[in-house]
Amino acid sequence: MKFALIGNPSVGKSLIFNQLTGLGVEVSNYPGTTVELQRGNTCFQREIVELIDLPGVYSLDGSSDEEALARRLLEAQEADAVIAVVNVTRLERNLYLLLQVAEYGIPMVVVLNMADDAARQGLEIDPGPIRDLLGVEVIQAAAAQGKNIDRIIPAALAASPPRMVEIPYDHHVEAAVRSLEKMFAADRRESLFALQGLGDNPDLLEAAGTIADEIESRHRMTVAQIIATNRHNFARRIADRVITKEAPAPRTDPDSILTRLIPGIPILLSILIGMLLFVFVVGSFLEGIIVELFDLFAIEPFLALSLPPLAEELGISILLALQAGLGIAFPYVFLFYIIISILEDSGYMTRAAFLADNAMHRVGMHGGAVIPLTLAFGCNVPAVMSIRLLRSRRERIIASFLVTMVPCSARTVIIAGIVGSFVGIGAAFSVYGIVFGLILATGLVLSRVTPGDRFGMIMEMVPLRRPDPRLVTKKAWARLSEFLFIAMPLLLAGSVVLGLLEFFGIMAIFGSLMEPYTTALLGLPGYTATALIFGILRKEMAFETLAILAGTADLGSVLTSLQLYIFAVVTVLFVPCLATITVLLREVGSKITLAVTVYTVALGLLIGGLIYRLLA
Ligand SMILES: Nc1nc2c(ncn2[C@@H]2O[C@H](COP(=O)(O)OP(=O)(O)OP(=O)(O)O)[C@@H](O)[C@H]2O)c(=O)[nH]1
Ligand SMILES: [Mg+2]
């Protein structure tokens, strides 16, 4: 037996899935948390039941990846029954999807979830009208309290196909459906889809296209809009019968503060800046402790062993990589994730996304991109992982470029340590200026040239709630462990390779080979090329390596201010680190990863070269 959980975003599908399967799928108060199919098993009276957790969708006739996925699953009759989860406090919009799902005629149970929220809002629910309309079982549940979740599987096992509900459409649409049904022996649903340009029968699509054009010219509305309006009206009439009593409106609505431009944007900015400051201050404090402990208890004792040179080099490479990885992972990534998880679960992130939506549109994304872009200031690795939240591949591609250009905390170390201390504070800020300018320009260009559909943002304002500490830590840990188990092994391998190259003098040869180019292009000595390469492993290593290669930590005495400035700009723009490349590979594939890498290298060299030409 196979059951699929389907419903709007953020209605509690994943929470129900977790409770039924005992798995730890991500649950979050942010629409679009589940982006792929999740499968799990549960056992009921010695029968194994497979459950599928679908990403949330608002309708089945859109063209996003999630909608196509849900449509395919229903069309293929992959599930023996669907468990339609509904947020009962947003019944009208949820019924819209429910009616569409019912059209597939697959056995179904309806779960009216969030009964607790409804009770709090003083709503009185009568599931009768839905039960009568569809002829299926309707369960009132509160997943957050585990209420009535146990009734879902037995009901799904006994589920029967819903009754055919014929939504009355506009008479032109009805006439079109009738003639398509007759001409192509198509059913009502297929004909309706064809009128909206969906389906895979070319003849049907062509005929439907012609009729749709005619209707559109008469109505000045697309057929999809007409159908949607009719369906919404129908859904509203049912919702009005289900919800029989409405409570008086709450006295102060926090959203009137959070989503209005004037207090909203300053609040958003202070939250973002506060978060960055908190993570930098606490993160660098913790990083200092970790690095020191590592020196004291791992690196120094290891050096005291006086192993043969090759073994020592290998051992040190591994220890340094561990130090670097743990130094970033724990302090920055974990703190960031705790805070982001709190912001998500409290429901604030949807307000932030709403506010940022306008600005984000200009760079080809919508408000949802605030999460990855903010995360990137801490570390690009979790930021790249979170671009999964974005709805379309087009946006994910644009985001993968922009996110990897955001100066992460390691790059801040370079800007502060090299430019800030040897050139000046103003110069340090100008590096940020250059980087932000380039990010903006890149976004503007990419939003024009990246193929794929543009989507408006339909983001539901999830309710504001107090985040559950258990859920928050669990989620932060799940994300951190991705970093530890995916990025760390690569850091280790990369470090060993670089250590060996150094040991056998290949780095030195490389440096002298590069010398003519770095001098001609950037006006920098050859050893800086080696430092740039080390920067791929971990950005602040570029600083340390530069000091080692220059033979002094007082960089100002060996390099001019201009050289230091150019070095910092190139390093900051130059290729994301190895760990970022790895997660990029996984999230967006090898082509885009290659493009991002080549682009950032070219951009670094180009801007560095330009500065050299202009200022030297
Ligand atoms: N108060 C209350 N909160 C709930 C209930 N069910 C789920 N939630 C919360 O609603 C939020 C969304 O839950 P998810 O399970 O992630 O929702 P989803 O339907 O899987 O969402 P997507 O993956 O985005 O489609 C989480 O913060 C849950 O804790 C409920 O019955 N009552
Ligand atoms: Mg989910």
XYZ file of C-alpha atoms and ligand atoms in Angstrom:
649
model
C 0.000 0.000 0.000
C 1.224 3.430 -0.882
C -0.231 6.709 0.373
C 0.731 10.220 -0.677
C 0.476 13.289 1.549
C -0.594 16.239 -0.513
C -1.558 19.794 0.374
C -0.622 23.456 0.386
C 2.778 24.542 1.722
C 3.169 24.706 5.500
C 0.028 22.815 6.402
C 1.847 20.177 8.434
C 2.364 17.372 5.893
C 5.931 16.742 6.950
C 5.059 16.839 10.623
C 2.382 14.184 10.035
C 4.804 12.220 7.859
C 7.400 12.288 10.643
C 4.911 11.216 13.273
C 3.699 8.335 11.131
C 7.071 7.121 9.892
C 9.351 8.097 12.746
C 11.669 9.703 10.207
C 13.187 13.130 10.636
C 12.094 15.016 7.542
C 12.532 18.755 7.816
C 9.553 20.527 9.330
C 9.527 24.266 9.332
C 7.233 27.230 9.574
C 8.266 28.373 6.117
C 6.381 27.487 2.951
C 8.302 25.265 0.574
C 10.311 23.371 3.151
C 9.928 20.032 1.443
C 11.270 20.262 -2.086
C 11.637 16.664 -3.113
C 9.613 13.552 -2.588
C 10.303 11.941 0.737
C 9.442 8.333 1.234
C 9.046 6.403 4.421
C 7.365 3.334 5.809
C 4.965 2.772 8.575
C 3.469 -0.405 9.878
C -0.204 -0.873 10.545
C -1.620 -4.175 11.780
C 1.332 -6.045 10.345
C 0.926 -4.417 6.983
C 3.733 -2.217 5.620
C 2.444 1.066 4.328
C 4.632 3.327 2.244
C 4.128 7.047 2.730
C 5.165 9.759 0.304
C 5.598 13.322 1.539
C 5.084 15.737 -1.337
C 6.261 19.314 -1.537
C 3.457 21.768 -0.864
C 1.602 23.225 -3.850
C -1.228 25.708 -4.210
C -2.683 24.212 -7.349
C -2.039 21.519 -9.901
C -2.197 23.627 -13.031
C 0.934 25.706 -12.570
C 4.271 25.090 -14.180
C 6.622 24.986 -11.195
C 8.687 21.867 -10.566
C 6.662 21.005 -7.481
C 3.334 21.269 -9.257
C 4.582 19.135 -12.129
C 5.840 16.574 -9.620
C 2.507 16.386 -7.818
C 0.629 16.181 -11.107
C 2.817 13.358 -12.378
C 2.335 11.362 -9.212
C -1.442 11.689 -9.414
C -1.609 10.997 -13.134
C 0.508 7.862 -12.800
C -1.869 6.662 -10.053
C 1.272 5.982 -8.088
C -0.496 6.175 -4.761
C -3.257 3.821 -3.649
C -4.772 6.686 -1.709
C -4.063 10.321 -1.123
C -4.046 11.924 2.283
C -5.049 15.497 1.587
C -3.817 17.707 4.396
C -5.634 20.978 4.818
C -4.895 23.959 7.018
C -8.335 24.504 8.377
C -7.612 28.124 9.273
C -6.976 28.847 5.590
C -9.746 26.705 4.299
C -10.739 28.549 1.150
C -7.306 28.475 -0.465
C -6.742 24.903 0.664
C -10.051 23.730 -0.762
C -8.991 25.040 -4.148
C -6.267 22.422 -4.302
C -8.395 19.789 -2.607
C -11.025 20.052 -5.354
C -8.368 19.623 -7.994
C -6.915 16.585 -6.287
C -10.368 15.058 -5.959
C -10.797 15.274 -9.739
C -8.280 12.461 -10.128
C -10.681 10.057 -8.494
C -8.001 8.411 -6.378
C -9.261 7.125 -2.998
C -8.829 9.926 -0.533
C -8.988 11.004 3.089
C -9.085 14.634 4.097
C -7.187 15.786 7.184
C -8.355 19.134 8.519
C -5.154 20.026 10.353
C -4.345 22.837 12.794
C -7.537 22.321 14.748
C -5.668 23.847 17.708
C -4.985 27.083 15.830
C -8.602 27.163 14.679
C -9.848 26.783 18.227
C -7.529 29.549 19.364
C -8.941 31.801 16.676
C -12.444 30.945 17.773
C -13.381 29.168 14.566
C -15.978 26.468 14.721
C -15.520 23.713 12.197
C -18.197 21.496 10.735
C -16.578 18.916 8.451
C -20.024 17.818 7.228
C -20.199 19.835 3.990
C -16.839 18.486 2.788
C -17.800 14.937 3.713
C -21.102 15.280 1.856
C -19.562 16.942 -1.176
C -16.764 14.426 -1.696
C -18.120 11.381 0.052
C -14.826 10.684 1.794
C -13.748 10.551 5.407
C -12.743 13.886 6.946
C -10.525 13.848 10.030
C -10.062 16.862 12.276
C -6.487 16.830 13.564
C -3.821 18.858 15.299
C -0.485 17.443 14.264
C 1.426 19.715 16.604
C -0.299 17.936 19.499
C -0.464 14.560 17.830
C -4.248 14.730 17.952
C -6.119 12.227 15.743
C -2.994 11.429 13.746
C -3.554 7.762 14.599
C -6.822 7.803 12.681
C -5.193 8.705 9.380
C -3.732 5.360 8.281
C -6.817 3.249 9.088
C -8.927 5.794 7.230
C -6.587 5.740 4.241
C -6.690 1.934 4.141
C -10.477 2.076 3.999
C -10.588 5.089 1.705
C -12.892 5.220 -1.266
C -12.668 7.347 -4.404
C -14.189 10.787 -3.979
C -17.395 11.688 -5.675
C -17.001 13.565 -8.950
C -17.536 17.222 -8.160
C -18.493 19.215 -11.183
C -17.503 22.781 -10.563
C -19.691 24.990 -12.709
C -17.421 26.961 -14.999
C -18.149 29.916 -17.218
C -20.452 28.796 -20.068
C -17.804 29.368 -22.749
C -15.428 27.107 -20.871
C -18.163 24.515 -20.365
C -18.974 24.551 -24.084
C -15.268 24.164 -24.923
C -14.932 21.244 -22.517
C -17.970 19.539 -24.038
C -16.677 19.799 -27.573
C -13.177 18.671 -26.627
C -14.640 15.701 -24.762
C -16.603 14.778 -27.840
C -13.851 15.337 -30.393
C -11.028 13.597 -28.575
C -12.806 11.263 -26.180
C -10.977 13.139 -23.443
C -12.365 13.382 -19.932
C -13.334 16.599 -18.223
C -10.082 17.015 -16.349
C -7.929 16.406 -19.420
C -9.977 18.898 -21.406
C -9.684 21.536 -18.701
C -5.926 21.019 -18.511
C -5.644 21.187 -22.296
C -7.450 24.513 -22.322
C -4.707 25.766 -20.008
C -2.006 24.383 -22.293
C -1.176 21.360 -20.117
C -1.119 17.723 -21.122
C 0.646 15.493 -23.607
C -1.836 14.853 -26.396
C -0.631 17.167 -29.204
C -3.901 17.104 -31.205
C -5.979 17.842 -28.141
C -3.616 20.621 -27.130
C -3.757 22.200 -30.547
C -7.538 22.223 -30.748
C -7.779 23.428 -27.138
C -5.287 26.191 -27.902
C -7.436 27.541 -30.717
C -10.579 27.512 -28.588
C -8.704 29.067 -25.653
C -7.524 31.938 -27.845
C -11.078 32.602 -28.895
C -12.371 32.619 -25.319
C -9.520 34.855 -24.279
C -10.201 37.431 -26.947
C -13.807 37.561 -25.836
C -13.214 37.699 -22.075
C -9.934 39.600 -21.982
C -8.897 37.056 -19.393
C -6.897 33.893 -19.932
C -8.779 30.634 -19.693
C -6.605 29.712 -16.737
C -7.753 32.874 -14.966
C -11.409 32.180 -15.706
C -11.155 28.618 -14.458
C -9.262 29.723 -11.345
C -11.871 32.375 -10.543
C -14.733 29.917 -10.886
C -12.954 27.401 -8.751
C -12.166 29.976 -6.081
C -15.786 31.048 -5.901
C -16.850 27.456 -5.515
C -14.232 26.857 -2.821
C -15.357 29.971 -0.963
C -18.978 28.832 -0.900
C -17.999 25.521 0.665
C -15.581 27.114 3.107
C -18.342 29.426 4.283
C -20.476 26.425 5.151
C -17.688 24.579 6.966
C -16.577 27.439 9.155
C -19.677 28.429 11.013
C -18.494 30.953 13.527
C -15.827 33.518 13.254
C -14.210 35.135 16.259
C -13.770 38.873 16.576
C -10.586 40.015 14.862
C -7.498 40.037 17.097
C -6.798 43.429 18.680
C -3.287 44.144 17.443
C -2.055 42.414 14.369
C 1.750 42.133 14.526
C 1.819 41.913 10.732
C 0.645 45.472 10.473
C 4.033 46.357 11.986
C 6.255 43.677 10.479
C 5.174 43.869 6.862
C 4.645 47.590 6.457
C 7.566 49.313 4.773
C 8.284 51.796 7.474
C 8.782 49.969 10.650
C 9.190 46.748 8.637
C 12.365 47.491 6.683
C 14.276 48.999 9.625
C 13.235 46.001 11.736
C 14.392 43.642 9.009
C 17.720 45.429 8.638
C 18.339 45.484 12.374
C 17.541 41.801 12.640
C 19.916 40.978 9.777
C 22.711 43.223 11.053
C 22.180 42.049 14.613
C 22.378 38.471 13.457
C 25.604 39.092 11.511
C 27.180 40.926 14.433
C 26.140 38.249 16.885
C 27.547 35.500 14.724
C 30.776 37.377 14.037
C 31.418 38.327 17.641
C 30.415 35.059 19.253
C 31.685 33.039 16.294
C 35.148 34.562 16.202
C 35.382 34.232 19.979
C 34.561 30.529 19.760
C 36.798 30.115 16.728
C 39.692 31.608 18.694
C 39.160 29.092 21.486
C 38.880 26.141 19.112
C 41.965 27.156 17.144
C 43.971 27.643 20.332
C 42.874 24.323 21.815
C 43.781 22.666 18.565
C 47.238 24.234 18.570
C 47.788 23.259 22.153
C 46.443 19.724 22.184
C 46.889 18.516 18.627
C 49.370 20.449 16.548
C 52.070 21.084 19.135
C 52.092 17.525 20.502
C 52.156 16.259 16.912
C 55.147 18.422 16.021
C 56.867 17.277 19.211
C 56.769 13.716 17.855
C 59.435 14.747 15.304
C 58.209 12.347 12.643
C 60.028 11.985 9.316
C 59.375 15.060 7.109
C 56.846 13.522 4.710
C 54.768 12.009 7.495
C 54.937 15.264 9.363
C 53.761 17.221 6.323
C 50.837 14.840 5.808
C 49.846 14.878 9.447
C 50.033 18.636 9.636
C 47.949 19.025 6.466
C 45.212 16.919 7.990
C 45.359 18.674 11.340
C 45.287 22.108 9.718
C 42.282 21.149 7.607
C 40.474 19.801 10.666
C 41.289 22.981 12.490
C 40.013 25.073 9.615
C 36.852 23.014 9.117
C 35.904 22.791 12.764
C 36.882 26.397 13.267
C 34.282 27.408 10.699
C 31.712 24.687 11.159
C 31.026 24.967 14.816
C 31.202 28.626 15.544
C 29.793 30.200 12.410
C 27.652 27.653 10.703
C 26.025 26.277 13.806
C 25.246 29.675 15.300
C 23.885 30.878 12.007
C 21.698 27.882 11.682
C 20.318 28.183 15.161
C 19.327 31.776 14.476
C 17.940 31.094 11.018
C 15.944 28.157 12.346
C 14.492 30.371 15.050
C 13.586 33.042 12.497
C 12.005 30.414 10.249
C 10.011 28.676 12.921
C 8.771 31.882 14.467
C 7.295 32.716 11.058
C 9.418 35.856 10.705
C 11.210 34.658 7.585
C 8.073 34.899 5.483
C 7.706 38.539 6.578
C 11.334 39.192 5.630
C 10.834 37.518 2.270
C 7.737 39.586 1.671
C 9.585 42.832 2.406
C 12.618 41.919 0.309
C 10.536 40.696 -2.595
C 10.626 43.903 -4.601
C 14.373 44.366 -4.421
C 14.985 40.706 -5.200
C 12.856 40.807 -8.328
C 15.335 43.163 -9.924
C 18.066 40.588 -9.607
C 15.932 37.786 -10.960
C 14.784 36.133 -7.765
C 12.011 36.658 -5.337
C 11.884 37.411 -1.652
C 12.642 33.830 -0.663
C 16.264 34.466 -1.618
C 16.864 36.457 1.567
C 17.629 33.263 3.428
C 20.512 32.052 1.241
C 21.921 35.538 0.771
C 21.941 36.216 4.501
C 23.380 32.848 5.348
C 26.214 33.476 2.905
C 27.693 36.209 5.105
C 28.521 33.522 7.629
C 29.618 30.733 5.334
C 28.786 30.026 1.711
C 28.375 26.298 2.335
C 25.069 26.337 4.244
C 23.942 29.207 2.036
C 24.367 27.138 -1.101
C 22.515 24.289 0.578
C 19.599 26.567 1.311
C 19.110 27.661 -2.295
C 17.001 24.529 -2.450
C 14.269 26.666 -0.911
C 13.949 28.625 -4.145
C 11.116 27.525 -6.381
C 12.578 27.379 -9.865
C 15.808 26.197 -11.390
C 16.267 29.637 -12.904
C 16.341 31.185 -9.463
C 18.608 28.502 -8.102
C 21.098 29.186 -10.888
C 21.093 32.931 -10.287
C 21.345 32.382 -6.544
C 24.322 30.051 -6.889
C 26.286 32.848 -8.543
C 25.237 35.592 -6.163
C 25.551 33.539 -3.001
C 29.126 32.497 -3.767
C 30.065 36.139 -4.304
C 28.809 37.273 -0.893
C 31.809 37.875 1.382
C 31.650 35.082 3.944
C 33.246 35.391 7.364
C 36.539 33.972 6.065
C 36.681 36.673 3.416
C 35.889 39.248 6.056
C 39.048 38.072 7.793
C 41.029 38.896 4.653
C 39.412 42.283 4.166
C 39.892 43.223 7.794
C 43.315 41.597 8.249
C 45.001 42.736 5.059
C 43.240 45.868 3.882
C 41.881 47.123 7.181
C 45.139 46.833 9.089
C 47.706 47.706 6.402
C 45.851 50.047 4.071
C 43.060 51.632 6.058
C 39.459 51.309 7.154
C 38.086 53.341 4.260
C 39.856 51.063 1.816
C 38.416 48.023 3.592
C 34.907 49.370 3.155
C 35.605 50.123 -0.484
C 36.287 46.396 -1.003
C 32.769 45.676 0.260
C 31.522 48.419 -2.048
C 33.191 46.771 -5.039
C 31.863 43.332 -4.114
C 28.274 44.500 -3.534
C 28.371 46.468 -6.778
C 29.519 43.386 -8.662
C 26.861 41.201 -6.999
C 24.182 43.640 -8.047
C 25.532 43.911 -11.593
C 25.816 40.129 -11.869
C 22.236 39.744 -10.663
C 20.942 42.315 -13.128
C 22.693 40.587 -16.020
C 21.782 37.053 -14.940
C 18.120 37.938 -14.503
C 18.099 38.919 -18.191
C 20.052 36.006 -19.619
C 19.119 33.015 -17.460
C 16.549 30.856 -19.210
C 13.459 29.606 -17.438
C 10.108 30.958 -16.357
C 9.776 33.836 -14.008
C 7.471 33.279 -11.109
C 5.713 35.779 -9.011
C 5.883 35.084 -5.349
C 2.819 33.544 -3.839
C 4.011 33.136 -0.354
C 1.622 32.403 2.373
C 2.066 34.403 5.561
C 2.453 31.581 8.016
C 1.276 32.406 11.527
C 3.755 33.840 14.032
C 4.514 31.306 16.733
C 6.938 30.656 19.492
C 9.618 28.378 18.034
C 9.963 24.958 19.583
C 13.536 24.639 20.943
C 13.651 20.933 20.188
C 12.684 21.436 16.556
C 15.126 24.315 16.186
C 18.126 22.404 17.512
C 17.220 19.354 15.527
C 17.070 21.319 12.313
C 20.267 23.264 12.995
C 22.028 20.009 13.735
C 20.711 18.340 10.580
C 22.090 21.172 8.479
C 25.379 21.266 10.349
C 25.876 17.564 9.865
C 25.547 18.065 6.113
C 28.463 20.442 6.349
C 30.480 18.088 8.543
C 29.954 14.999 6.448
C 30.071 16.527 2.981
C 32.440 19.454 3.168
C 34.875 18.226 5.809
C 36.137 15.127 3.991
C 36.880 17.325 0.988
C 38.727 19.862 3.033
C 40.861 17.033 4.373
C 41.615 15.579 0.950
C 42.351 18.992 -0.526
C 44.636 19.871 2.308
C 46.636 16.687 1.894
C 47.067 17.324 -1.835
C 48.183 20.884 -1.263
C 50.530 19.750 1.525
C 52.140 17.220 -0.804
C 52.506 19.794 -3.577
C 54.200 22.070 -1.087
C 56.408 19.283 0.222
C 57.728 18.294 -3.170
C 58.438 21.889 -4.070
C 55.773 21.983 -6.770
C 54.215 25.023 -5.172
C 57.501 26.909 -5.415
C 57.910 25.937 -9.067
C 54.322 26.973 -9.670
C 55.001 30.308 -8.016
C 57.998 31.050 -10.212
C 56.083 29.959 -13.310
C 53.238 32.284 -12.413
C 55.496 35.178 -11.535
C 55.522 36.799 -15.015
C 51.738 36.646 -15.186
C 50.927 37.911 -11.726
C 53.440 40.704 -12.191
C 52.167 41.695 -15.594
C 48.482 41.298 -14.800
C 48.206 42.381 -11.192
C 51.601 43.829 -10.325
C 52.063 41.170 -7.634
C 55.095 38.979 -6.836
C 54.929 35.315 -7.890
C 54.454 33.872 -4.425
C 51.042 35.522 -4.212
C 49.851 33.028 -6.830
C 50.557 30.258 -4.332
C 48.635 32.146 -1.678
C 45.685 32.522 -4.049
C 45.671 28.791 -4.706
C 45.700 28.117 -0.983
C 42.716 30.398 -0.797
C 40.685 27.748 -2.598
C 41.111 25.465 0.366
C 40.097 28.019 2.888
C 39.937 31.712 2.360
C 41.756 32.937 5.435
C 44.601 30.541 4.656
C 45.373 32.964 1.835
C 46.309 35.504 4.479
C 48.363 33.065 6.542
C 50.088 31.655 3.480
C 50.883 35.108 2.218
C 52.536 35.933 5.539
C 54.539 32.700 5.471
C 55.642 33.166 1.870
C 56.503 36.814 2.355
C 58.560 35.767 5.362
C 56.891 38.267 7.679
C 53.514 38.968 9.208
C 54.159 42.663 8.684
C 52.910 42.583 5.128
C 53.099 46.360 4.880
C 56.886 46.147 4.854
C 57.128 43.865 1.810
C 54.139 44.816 -0.309
C 52.827 48.250 -1.226
C 49.355 49.333 -0.170
C 48.147 48.944 -3.720
C 49.530 45.408 -3.948
C 47.841 44.446 -0.683
C 44.588 45.969 -1.832
C 44.709 44.148 -5.158
C 45.596 40.882 -3.468
C 42.635 41.199 -1.127
C 40.174 42.087 -3.890
C 41.309 39.187 -6.049
C 41.158 36.714 -3.150
C 37.724 37.850 -2.098
C 36.312 37.488 -5.602
C 38.403 34.487 -6.633
C 36.787 30.988 -6.708
C 34.634 29.922 -3.828
C 36.467 27.574 -1.497
C 36.621 23.842 -2.090
C 33.792 23.125 0.323
C 31.513 25.550 -1.502
C 32.398 23.980 -4.831
C 31.416 20.580 -3.449
C 27.991 21.636 -2.284
C 27.437 23.594 -5.495
C 28.100 20.392 -7.421
C 25.439 18.648 -5.436
C 22.859 21.417 -5.561
C 23.133 22.736 -9.106
C 25.268 20.241 -11.029
C 28.651 20.348 -12.688
C 27.917 22.802 -15.490
C 26.733 25.615 -13.272
C 29.491 24.882 -10.761
C 32.066 25.187 -13.501
C 30.461 28.395 -14.722
C 30.486 29.883 -11.210
C 34.120 28.905 -10.736
C 35.319 30.251 -14.064
C 33.258 33.393 -13.652
C 34.591 34.227 -10.195
C 38.208 33.578 -11.201
C 37.837 35.701 -14.310
C 36.064 38.415 -12.346
C 38.785 38.444 -9.659
C 41.595 38.701 -12.196
C 39.732 41.238 -14.284
C 38.882 43.566 -11.412
C 42.367 43.128 -9.877
C 43.930 43.927 -13.253
C 41.680 46.937 -13.735
C 42.570 48.364 -10.338
C 46.265 47.844 -11.115
C 45.980 49.593 -14.501
C 43.936 52.453 -13.100
C 45.862 53.147 -9.909
C 49.464 52.059 -10.562
N -0.313 24.877 15.739
C -0.083 23.885 14.884
N 1.028 23.904 14.155
C 1.259 22.901 13.281
C 0.339 21.832 13.139
N 0.823 20.992 12.187
C 2.002 21.526 11.759
N 2.272 22.670 12.424
C 3.425 23.548 12.206
O 3.316 24.084 10.908
C 4.589 24.295 10.321
C 4.670 23.630 8.960
O 4.746 22.221 9.098
P 5.418 21.260 7.989
O 5.127 19.865 8.431
O 6.821 21.630 7.698
O 4.523 21.652 6.736
P 4.529 21.017 5.261
O 3.114 20.893 4.884
O 5.382 19.811 5.183
O 5.151 22.234 4.455
P 5.972 22.207 3.049
O 7.035 21.196 3.175
O 6.478 23.625 2.988
O 4.986 21.944 1.974
C 5.596 23.779 11.327
O 6.106 24.874 12.060
C 4.767 22.850 12.197
O 5.314 22.740 13.484
C -0.848 21.830 13.955
O -1.689 20.950 13.912
N -0.996 22.886 14.808
Mg 7.075 19.474 4.170
